[in-house]
Short mmCIF file of N, CA and C in Angstrom, two decimals:
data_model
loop_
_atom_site.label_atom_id
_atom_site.label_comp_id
_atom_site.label_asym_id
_atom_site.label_seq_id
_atom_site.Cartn_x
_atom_site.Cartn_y
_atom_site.Cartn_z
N UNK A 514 41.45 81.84 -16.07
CA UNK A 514 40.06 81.41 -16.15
C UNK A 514 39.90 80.09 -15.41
N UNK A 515 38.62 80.32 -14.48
CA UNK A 515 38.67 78.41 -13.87
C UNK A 515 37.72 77.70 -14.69
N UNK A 516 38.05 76.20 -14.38
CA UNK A 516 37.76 75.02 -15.40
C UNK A 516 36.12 75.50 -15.71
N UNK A 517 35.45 75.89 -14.91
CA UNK A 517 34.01 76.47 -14.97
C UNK A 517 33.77 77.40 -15.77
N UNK A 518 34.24 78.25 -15.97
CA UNK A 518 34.04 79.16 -16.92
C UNK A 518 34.72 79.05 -18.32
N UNK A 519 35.57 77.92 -18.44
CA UNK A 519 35.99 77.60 -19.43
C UNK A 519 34.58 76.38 -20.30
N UNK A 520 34.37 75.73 -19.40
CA UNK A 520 33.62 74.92 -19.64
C UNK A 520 32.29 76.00 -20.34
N UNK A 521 31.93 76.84 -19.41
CA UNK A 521 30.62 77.87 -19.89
C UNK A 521 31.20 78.45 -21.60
N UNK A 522 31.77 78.48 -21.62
CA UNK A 522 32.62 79.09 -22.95
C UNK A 522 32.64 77.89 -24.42
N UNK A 523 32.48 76.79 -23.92
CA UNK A 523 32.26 75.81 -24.97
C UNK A 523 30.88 75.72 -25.51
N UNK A 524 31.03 75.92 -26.78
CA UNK A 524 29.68 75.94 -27.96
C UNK A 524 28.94 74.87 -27.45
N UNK A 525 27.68 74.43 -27.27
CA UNK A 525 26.89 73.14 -27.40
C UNK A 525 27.36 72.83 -28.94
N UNK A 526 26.66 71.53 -29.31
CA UNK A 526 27.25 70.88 -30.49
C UNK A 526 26.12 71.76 -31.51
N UNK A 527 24.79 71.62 -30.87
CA UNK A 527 24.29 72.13 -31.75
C UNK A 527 24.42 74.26 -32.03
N UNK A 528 25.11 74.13 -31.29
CA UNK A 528 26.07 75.74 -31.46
C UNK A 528 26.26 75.67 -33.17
N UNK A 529 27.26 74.89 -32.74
CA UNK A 529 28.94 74.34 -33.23
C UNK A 529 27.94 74.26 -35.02
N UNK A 530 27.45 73.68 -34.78
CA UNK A 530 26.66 73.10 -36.14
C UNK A 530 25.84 74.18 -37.02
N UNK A 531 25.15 74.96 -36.07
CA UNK A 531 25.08 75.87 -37.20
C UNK A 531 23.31 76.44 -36.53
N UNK A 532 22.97 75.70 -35.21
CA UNK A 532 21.72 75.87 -35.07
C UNK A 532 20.37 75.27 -35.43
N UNK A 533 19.09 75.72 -35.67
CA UNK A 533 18.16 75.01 -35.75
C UNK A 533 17.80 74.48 -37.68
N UNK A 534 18.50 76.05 -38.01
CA UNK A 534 18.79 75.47 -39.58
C UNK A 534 19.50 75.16 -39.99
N UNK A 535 20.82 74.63 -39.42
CA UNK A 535 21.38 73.29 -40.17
C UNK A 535 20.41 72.17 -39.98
N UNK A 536 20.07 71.58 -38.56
CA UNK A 536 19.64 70.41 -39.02
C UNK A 536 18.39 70.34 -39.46
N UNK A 537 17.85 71.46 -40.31
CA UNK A 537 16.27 71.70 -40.88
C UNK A 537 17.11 71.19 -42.52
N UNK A 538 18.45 71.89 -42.27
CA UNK A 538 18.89 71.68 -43.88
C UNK A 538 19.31 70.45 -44.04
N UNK A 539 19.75 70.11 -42.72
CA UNK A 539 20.39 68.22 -42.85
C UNK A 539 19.15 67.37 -42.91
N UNK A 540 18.22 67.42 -42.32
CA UNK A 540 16.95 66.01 -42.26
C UNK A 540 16.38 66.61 -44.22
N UNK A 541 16.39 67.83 -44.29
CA UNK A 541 15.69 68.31 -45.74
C UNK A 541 16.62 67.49 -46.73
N UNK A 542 17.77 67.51 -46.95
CA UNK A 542 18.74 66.67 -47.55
C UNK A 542 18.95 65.18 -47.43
N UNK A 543 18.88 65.01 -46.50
CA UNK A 543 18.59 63.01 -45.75
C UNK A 543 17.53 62.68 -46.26
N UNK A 544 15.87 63.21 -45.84
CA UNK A 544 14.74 62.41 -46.37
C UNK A 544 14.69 62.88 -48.23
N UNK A 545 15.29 63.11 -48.46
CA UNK A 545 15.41 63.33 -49.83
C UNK A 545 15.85 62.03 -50.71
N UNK A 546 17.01 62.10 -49.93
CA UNK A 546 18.13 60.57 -50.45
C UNK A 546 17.29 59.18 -49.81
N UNK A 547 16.89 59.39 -48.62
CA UNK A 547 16.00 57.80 -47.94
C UNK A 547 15.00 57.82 -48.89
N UNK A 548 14.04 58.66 -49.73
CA UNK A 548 12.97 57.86 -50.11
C UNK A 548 13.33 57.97 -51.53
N UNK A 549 14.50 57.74 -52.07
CA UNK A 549 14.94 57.05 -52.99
C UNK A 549 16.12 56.07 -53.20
N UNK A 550 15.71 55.57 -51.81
CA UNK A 550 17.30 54.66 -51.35
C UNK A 550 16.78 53.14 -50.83
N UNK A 551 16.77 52.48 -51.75
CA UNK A 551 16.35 50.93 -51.59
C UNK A 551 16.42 50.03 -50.68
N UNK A 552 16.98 50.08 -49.80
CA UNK A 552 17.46 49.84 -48.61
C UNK A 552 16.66 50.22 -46.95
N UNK A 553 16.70 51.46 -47.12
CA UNK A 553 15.76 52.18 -46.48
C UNK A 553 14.84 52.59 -46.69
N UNK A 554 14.49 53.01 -48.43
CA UNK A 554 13.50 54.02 -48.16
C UNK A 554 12.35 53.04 -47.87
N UNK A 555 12.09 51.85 -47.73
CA UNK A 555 10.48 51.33 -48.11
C UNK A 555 9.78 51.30 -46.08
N UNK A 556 11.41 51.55 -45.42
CA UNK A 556 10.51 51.81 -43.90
C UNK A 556 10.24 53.46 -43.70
N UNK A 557 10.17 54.12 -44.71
CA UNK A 557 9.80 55.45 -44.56
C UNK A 557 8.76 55.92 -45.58
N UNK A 558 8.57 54.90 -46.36
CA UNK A 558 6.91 54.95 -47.55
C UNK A 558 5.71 55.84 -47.24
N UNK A 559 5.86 55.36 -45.68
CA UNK A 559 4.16 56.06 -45.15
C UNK A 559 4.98 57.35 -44.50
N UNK A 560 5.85 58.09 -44.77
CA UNK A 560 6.04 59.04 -43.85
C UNK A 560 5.56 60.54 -44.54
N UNK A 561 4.92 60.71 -43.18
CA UNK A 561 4.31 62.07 -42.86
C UNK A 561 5.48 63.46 -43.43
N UNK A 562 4.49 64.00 -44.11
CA UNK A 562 5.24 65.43 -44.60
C UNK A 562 6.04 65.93 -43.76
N UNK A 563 5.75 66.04 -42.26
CA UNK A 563 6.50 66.97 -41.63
C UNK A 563 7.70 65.91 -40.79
N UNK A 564 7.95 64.92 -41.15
CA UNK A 564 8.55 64.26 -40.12
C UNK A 564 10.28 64.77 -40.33
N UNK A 565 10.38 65.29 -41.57
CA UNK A 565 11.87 65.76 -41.44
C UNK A 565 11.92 66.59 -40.41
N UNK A 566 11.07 67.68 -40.16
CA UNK A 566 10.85 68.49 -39.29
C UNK A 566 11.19 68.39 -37.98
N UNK A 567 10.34 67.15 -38.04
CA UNK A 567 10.65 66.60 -36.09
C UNK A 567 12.14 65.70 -36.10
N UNK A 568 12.51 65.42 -36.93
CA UNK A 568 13.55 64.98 -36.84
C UNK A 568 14.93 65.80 -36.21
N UNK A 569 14.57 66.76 -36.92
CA UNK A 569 15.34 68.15 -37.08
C UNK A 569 15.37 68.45 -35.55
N UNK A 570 14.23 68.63 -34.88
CA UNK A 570 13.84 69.07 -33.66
C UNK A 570 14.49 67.73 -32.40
N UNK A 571 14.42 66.99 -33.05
CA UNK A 571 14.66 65.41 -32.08
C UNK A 571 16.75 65.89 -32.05
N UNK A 572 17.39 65.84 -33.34
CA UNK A 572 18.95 65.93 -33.31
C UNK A 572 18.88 67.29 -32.53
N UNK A 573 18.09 68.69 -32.86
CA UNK A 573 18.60 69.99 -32.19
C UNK A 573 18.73 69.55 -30.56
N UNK A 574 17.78 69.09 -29.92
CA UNK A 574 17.54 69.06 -28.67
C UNK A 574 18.52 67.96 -28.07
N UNK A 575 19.00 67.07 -28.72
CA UNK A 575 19.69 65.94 -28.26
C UNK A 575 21.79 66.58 -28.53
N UNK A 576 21.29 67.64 -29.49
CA UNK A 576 23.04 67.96 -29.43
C UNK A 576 22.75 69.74 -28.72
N UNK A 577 21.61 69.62 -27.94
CA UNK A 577 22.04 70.82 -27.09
C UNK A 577 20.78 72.08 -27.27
N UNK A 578 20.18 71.69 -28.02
CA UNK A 578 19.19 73.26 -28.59
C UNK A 578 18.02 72.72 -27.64
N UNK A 579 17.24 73.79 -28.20
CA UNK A 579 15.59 73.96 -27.02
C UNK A 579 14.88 72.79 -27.20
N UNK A 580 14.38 72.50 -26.01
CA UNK A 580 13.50 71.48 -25.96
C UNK A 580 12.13 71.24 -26.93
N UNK A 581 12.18 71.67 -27.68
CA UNK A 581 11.51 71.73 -28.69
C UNK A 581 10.79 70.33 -28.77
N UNK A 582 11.54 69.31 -29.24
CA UNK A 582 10.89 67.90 -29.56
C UNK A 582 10.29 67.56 -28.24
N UNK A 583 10.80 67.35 -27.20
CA UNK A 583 10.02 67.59 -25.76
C UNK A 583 8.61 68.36 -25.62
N UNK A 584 8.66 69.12 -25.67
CA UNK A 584 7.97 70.50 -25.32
C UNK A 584 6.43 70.12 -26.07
N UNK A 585 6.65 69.84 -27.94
CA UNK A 585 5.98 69.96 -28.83
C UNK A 585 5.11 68.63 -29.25
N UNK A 586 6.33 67.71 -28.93
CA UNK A 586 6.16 66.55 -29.48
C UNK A 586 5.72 64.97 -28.78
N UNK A 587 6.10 65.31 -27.43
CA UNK A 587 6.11 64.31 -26.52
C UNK A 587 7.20 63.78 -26.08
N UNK A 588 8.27 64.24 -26.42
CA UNK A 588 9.76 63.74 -25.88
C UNK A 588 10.38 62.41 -26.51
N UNK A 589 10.86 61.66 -25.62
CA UNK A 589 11.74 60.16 -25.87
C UNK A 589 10.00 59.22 -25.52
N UNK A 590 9.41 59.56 -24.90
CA UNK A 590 8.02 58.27 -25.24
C UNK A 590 7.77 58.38 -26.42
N UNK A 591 7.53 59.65 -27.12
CA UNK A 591 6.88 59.81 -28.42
C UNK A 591 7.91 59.00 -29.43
N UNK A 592 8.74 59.30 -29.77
CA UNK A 592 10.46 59.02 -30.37
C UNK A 592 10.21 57.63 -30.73
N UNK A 593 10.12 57.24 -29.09
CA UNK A 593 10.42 55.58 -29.65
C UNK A 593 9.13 54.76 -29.88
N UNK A 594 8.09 55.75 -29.28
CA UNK A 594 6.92 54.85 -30.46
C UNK A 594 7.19 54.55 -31.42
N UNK A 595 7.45 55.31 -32.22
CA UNK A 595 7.68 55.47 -34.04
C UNK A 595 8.38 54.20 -34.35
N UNK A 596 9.23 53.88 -33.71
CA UNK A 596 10.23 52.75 -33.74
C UNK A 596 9.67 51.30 -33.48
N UNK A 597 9.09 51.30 -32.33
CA UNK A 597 8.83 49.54 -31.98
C UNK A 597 7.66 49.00 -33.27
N UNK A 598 8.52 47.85 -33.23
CA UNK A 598 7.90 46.81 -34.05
C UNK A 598 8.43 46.97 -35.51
N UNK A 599 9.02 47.40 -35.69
CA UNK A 599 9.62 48.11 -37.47
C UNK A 599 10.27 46.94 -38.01
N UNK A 600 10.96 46.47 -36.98
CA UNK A 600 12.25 44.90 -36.94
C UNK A 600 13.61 45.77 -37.75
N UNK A 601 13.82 46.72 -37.45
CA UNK A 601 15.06 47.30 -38.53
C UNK A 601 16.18 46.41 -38.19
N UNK A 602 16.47 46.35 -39.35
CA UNK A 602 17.80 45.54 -39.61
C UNK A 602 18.94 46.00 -39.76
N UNK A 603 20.13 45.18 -39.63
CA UNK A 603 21.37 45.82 -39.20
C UNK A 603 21.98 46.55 -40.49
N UNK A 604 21.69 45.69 -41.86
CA UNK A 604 21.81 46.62 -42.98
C UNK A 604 21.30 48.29 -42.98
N UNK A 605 19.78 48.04 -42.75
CA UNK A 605 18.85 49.55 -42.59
C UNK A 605 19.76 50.76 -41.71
N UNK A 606 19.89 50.13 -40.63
CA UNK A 606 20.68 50.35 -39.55
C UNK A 606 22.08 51.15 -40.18
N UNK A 607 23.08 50.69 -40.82
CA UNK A 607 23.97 51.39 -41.15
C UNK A 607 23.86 52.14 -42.37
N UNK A 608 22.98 51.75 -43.42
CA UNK A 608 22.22 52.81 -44.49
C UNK A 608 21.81 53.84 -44.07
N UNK A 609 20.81 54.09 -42.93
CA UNK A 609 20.85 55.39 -42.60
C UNK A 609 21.83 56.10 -42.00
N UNK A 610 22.66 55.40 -41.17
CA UNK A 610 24.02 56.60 -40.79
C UNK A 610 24.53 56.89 -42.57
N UNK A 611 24.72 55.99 -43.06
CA UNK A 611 25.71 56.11 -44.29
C UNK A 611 25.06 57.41 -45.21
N UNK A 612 23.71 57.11 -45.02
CA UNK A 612 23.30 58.44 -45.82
C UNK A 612 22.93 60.06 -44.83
N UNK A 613 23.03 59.57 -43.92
CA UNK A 613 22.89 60.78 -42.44
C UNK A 613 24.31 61.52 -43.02
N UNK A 614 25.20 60.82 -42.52
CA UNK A 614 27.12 61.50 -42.80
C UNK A 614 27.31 62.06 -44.49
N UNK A 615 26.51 61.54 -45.12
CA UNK A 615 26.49 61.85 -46.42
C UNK A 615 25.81 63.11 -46.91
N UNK A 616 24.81 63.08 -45.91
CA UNK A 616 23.78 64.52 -46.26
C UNK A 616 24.26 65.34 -45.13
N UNK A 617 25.10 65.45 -44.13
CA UNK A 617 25.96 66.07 -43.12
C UNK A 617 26.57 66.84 -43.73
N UNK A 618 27.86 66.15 -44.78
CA UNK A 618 28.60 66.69 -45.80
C UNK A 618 27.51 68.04 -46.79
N UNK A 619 26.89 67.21 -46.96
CA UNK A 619 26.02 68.42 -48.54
C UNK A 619 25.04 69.04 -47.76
N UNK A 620 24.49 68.83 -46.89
CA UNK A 620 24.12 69.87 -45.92
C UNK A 620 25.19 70.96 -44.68
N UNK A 621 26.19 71.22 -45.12
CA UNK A 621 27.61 71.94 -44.70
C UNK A 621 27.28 71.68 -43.53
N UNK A 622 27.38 71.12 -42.53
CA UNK A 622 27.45 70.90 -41.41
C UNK A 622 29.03 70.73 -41.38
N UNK A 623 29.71 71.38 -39.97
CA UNK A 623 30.94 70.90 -39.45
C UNK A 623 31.80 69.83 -39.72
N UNK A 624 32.85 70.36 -40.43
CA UNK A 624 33.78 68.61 -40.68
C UNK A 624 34.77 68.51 -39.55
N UNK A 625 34.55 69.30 -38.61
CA UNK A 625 36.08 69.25 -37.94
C UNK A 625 36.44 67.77 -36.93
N UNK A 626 36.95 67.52 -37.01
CA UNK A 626 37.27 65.89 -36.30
C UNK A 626 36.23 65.85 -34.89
N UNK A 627 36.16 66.97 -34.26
CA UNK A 627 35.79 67.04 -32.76
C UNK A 627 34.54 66.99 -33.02
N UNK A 628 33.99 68.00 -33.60
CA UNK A 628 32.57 67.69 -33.86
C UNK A 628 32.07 66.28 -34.61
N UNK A 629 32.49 66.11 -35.83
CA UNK A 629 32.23 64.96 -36.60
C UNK A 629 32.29 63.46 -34.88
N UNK A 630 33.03 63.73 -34.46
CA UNK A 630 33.89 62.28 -33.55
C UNK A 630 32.37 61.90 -32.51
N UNK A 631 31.87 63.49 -32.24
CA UNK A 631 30.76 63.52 -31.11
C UNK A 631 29.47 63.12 -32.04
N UNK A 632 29.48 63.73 -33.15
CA UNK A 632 28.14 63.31 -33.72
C UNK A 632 28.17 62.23 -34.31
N UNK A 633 28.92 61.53 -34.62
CA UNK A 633 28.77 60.19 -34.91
C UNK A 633 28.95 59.13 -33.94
N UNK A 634 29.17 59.55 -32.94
CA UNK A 634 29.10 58.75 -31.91
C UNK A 634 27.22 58.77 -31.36
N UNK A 635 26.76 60.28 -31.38
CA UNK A 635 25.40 60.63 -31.13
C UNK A 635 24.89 58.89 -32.18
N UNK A 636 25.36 59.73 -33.27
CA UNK A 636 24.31 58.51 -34.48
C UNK A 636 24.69 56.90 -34.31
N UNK A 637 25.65 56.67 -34.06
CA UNK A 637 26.65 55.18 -33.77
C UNK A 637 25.44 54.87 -32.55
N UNK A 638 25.57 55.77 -31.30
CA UNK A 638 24.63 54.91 -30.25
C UNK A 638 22.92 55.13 -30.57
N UNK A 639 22.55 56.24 -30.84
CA UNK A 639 21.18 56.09 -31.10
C UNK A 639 20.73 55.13 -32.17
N UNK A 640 21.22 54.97 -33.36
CA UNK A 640 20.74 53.61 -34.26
C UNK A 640 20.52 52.24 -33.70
N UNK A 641 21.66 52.15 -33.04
CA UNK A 641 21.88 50.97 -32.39
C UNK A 641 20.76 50.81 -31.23
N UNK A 642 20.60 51.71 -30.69
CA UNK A 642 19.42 51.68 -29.89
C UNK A 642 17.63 51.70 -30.44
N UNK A 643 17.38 52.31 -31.43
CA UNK A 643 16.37 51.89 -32.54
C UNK A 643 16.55 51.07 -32.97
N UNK A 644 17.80 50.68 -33.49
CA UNK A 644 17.44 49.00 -34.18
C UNK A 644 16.52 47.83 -32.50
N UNK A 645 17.68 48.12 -31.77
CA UNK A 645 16.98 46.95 -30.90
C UNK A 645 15.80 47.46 -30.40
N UNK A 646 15.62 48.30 -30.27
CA UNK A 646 13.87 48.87 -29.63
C UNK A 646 12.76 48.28 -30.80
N UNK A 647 13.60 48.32 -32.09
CA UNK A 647 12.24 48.04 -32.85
C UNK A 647 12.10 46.68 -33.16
N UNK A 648 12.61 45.91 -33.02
CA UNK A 648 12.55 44.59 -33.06
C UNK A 648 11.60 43.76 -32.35
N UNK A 649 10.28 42.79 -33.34
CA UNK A 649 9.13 42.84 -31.78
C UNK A 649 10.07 42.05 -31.07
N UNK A 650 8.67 42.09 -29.61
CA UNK A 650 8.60 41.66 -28.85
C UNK A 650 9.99 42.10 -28.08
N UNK A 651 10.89 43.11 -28.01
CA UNK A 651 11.57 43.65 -27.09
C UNK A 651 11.16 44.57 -26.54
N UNK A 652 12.32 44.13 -25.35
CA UNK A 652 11.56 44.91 -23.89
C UNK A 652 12.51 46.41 -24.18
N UNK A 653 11.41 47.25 -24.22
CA UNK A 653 11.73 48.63 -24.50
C UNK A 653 11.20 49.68 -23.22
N UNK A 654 12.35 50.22 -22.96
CA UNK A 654 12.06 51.19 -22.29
C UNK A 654 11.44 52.55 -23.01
N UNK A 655 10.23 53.10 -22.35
CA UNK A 655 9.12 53.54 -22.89
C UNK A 655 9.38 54.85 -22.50
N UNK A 656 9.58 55.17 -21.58
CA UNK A 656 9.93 56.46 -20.50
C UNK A 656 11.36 56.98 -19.89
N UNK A 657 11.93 57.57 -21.34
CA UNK A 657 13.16 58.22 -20.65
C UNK A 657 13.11 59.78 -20.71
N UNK A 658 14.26 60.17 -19.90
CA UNK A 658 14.39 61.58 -20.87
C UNK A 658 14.88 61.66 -22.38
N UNK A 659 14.83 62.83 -23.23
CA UNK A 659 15.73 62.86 -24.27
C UNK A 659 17.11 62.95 -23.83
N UNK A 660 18.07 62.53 -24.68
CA UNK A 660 19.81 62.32 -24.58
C UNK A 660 20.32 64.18 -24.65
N UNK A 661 21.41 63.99 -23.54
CA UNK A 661 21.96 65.51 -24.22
C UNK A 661 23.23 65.30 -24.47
N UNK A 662 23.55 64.99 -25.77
CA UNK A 662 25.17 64.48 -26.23
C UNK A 662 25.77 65.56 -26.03
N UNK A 663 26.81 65.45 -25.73
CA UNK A 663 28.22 66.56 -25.55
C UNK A 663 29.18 66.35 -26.35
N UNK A 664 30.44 67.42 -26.00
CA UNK A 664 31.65 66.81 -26.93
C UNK A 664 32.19 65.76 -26.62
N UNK A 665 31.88 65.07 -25.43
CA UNK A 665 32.75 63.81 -25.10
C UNK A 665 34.25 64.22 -24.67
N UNK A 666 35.09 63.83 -24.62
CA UNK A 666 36.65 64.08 -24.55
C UNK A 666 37.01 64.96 -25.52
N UNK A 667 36.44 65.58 -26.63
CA UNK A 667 37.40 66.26 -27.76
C UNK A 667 36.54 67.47 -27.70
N UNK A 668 36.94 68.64 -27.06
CA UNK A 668 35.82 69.44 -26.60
C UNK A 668 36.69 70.38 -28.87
N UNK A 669 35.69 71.29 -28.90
CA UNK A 669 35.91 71.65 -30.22
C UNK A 669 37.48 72.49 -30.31
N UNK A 670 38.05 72.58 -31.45
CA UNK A 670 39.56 72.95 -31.73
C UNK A 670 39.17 74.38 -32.33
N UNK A 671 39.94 75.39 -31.32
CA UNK A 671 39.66 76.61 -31.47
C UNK A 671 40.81 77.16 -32.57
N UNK A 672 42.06 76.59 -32.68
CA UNK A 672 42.99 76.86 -33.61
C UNK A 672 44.04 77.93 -32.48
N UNK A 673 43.58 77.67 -31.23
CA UNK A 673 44.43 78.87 -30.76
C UNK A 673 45.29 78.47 -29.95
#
């Protein structure tokens, strides 16, 4: 087989994960725990019924699924509206990964090192990038595409 068709043969992450209803079951499990989580939940008070939803749609498309959040939603302009001016803090900041990886787990999503290594790297750089976008008066780039995370170096372990 050449490196090309091997490559065609590797799951997207959001393969790997389970599709559009895992992460319908992961954001359903996450905003559950944030708006009873002291820390975080009081920057998510005013949030809209459906925003697990788009959330859902924002991780599918960024670990590989249909452009959906694009398509529906307005893309990475829309995204980081939501964000500027919030001032999230570096505490907030690692509260939500802490409870993201937490509702990962109880939402059965993939434990396998390769996957886990890529999606927390997904969540490691995108936080970090909302924290500083929302902070006033930073200079935020307004107009990107959405991210398409890959496996990075640890493509998934087939056992074979």
């Amino acid at each position: 087989m050449t490196d090309a068709a091997d490559a065609s043969a590797i799951p997207t992450l959001y393969t790997w994960a389970g599709g559009e209803e895992a992460f319908e079951r992961l954001t359903s499990v996450f905003y559950a725990k944030v708006l009873q989580d002291d820390v975080i939940g009081p920057l998510f008070a005013q949030m809209a019924p459906n925003h697990p939803q788009h959330v859902a749609m924002w991780l599918a498309e960024v670990f590989g699924g249909p452009p959906r959040y694009t398509d529906e939603l307005g893309g990475y302009p829309r995204m980081v509206a939501h964000h500027i001016d919030k001032a999230i803090t570096e505490p907030q900041r690692r509260r939500w990964l802490e409870l993201l990886l937490d509702s990962a787990d109880e939402a059965g999503l993939p434990d396998d090192p390769e996957f886990r290594a890529a999606f927390v790297g997904y969540l490691e750089w995108g936080t970090r990038i909302a924290r500083t976008n929302s902070q006033p008066g930073a200079d935020v780039v307004r107009d990107a595409p959405v991210p398409r995370w890959g496996w990075g170096v640890a493509p998934p372990y087939d056992g074979g």
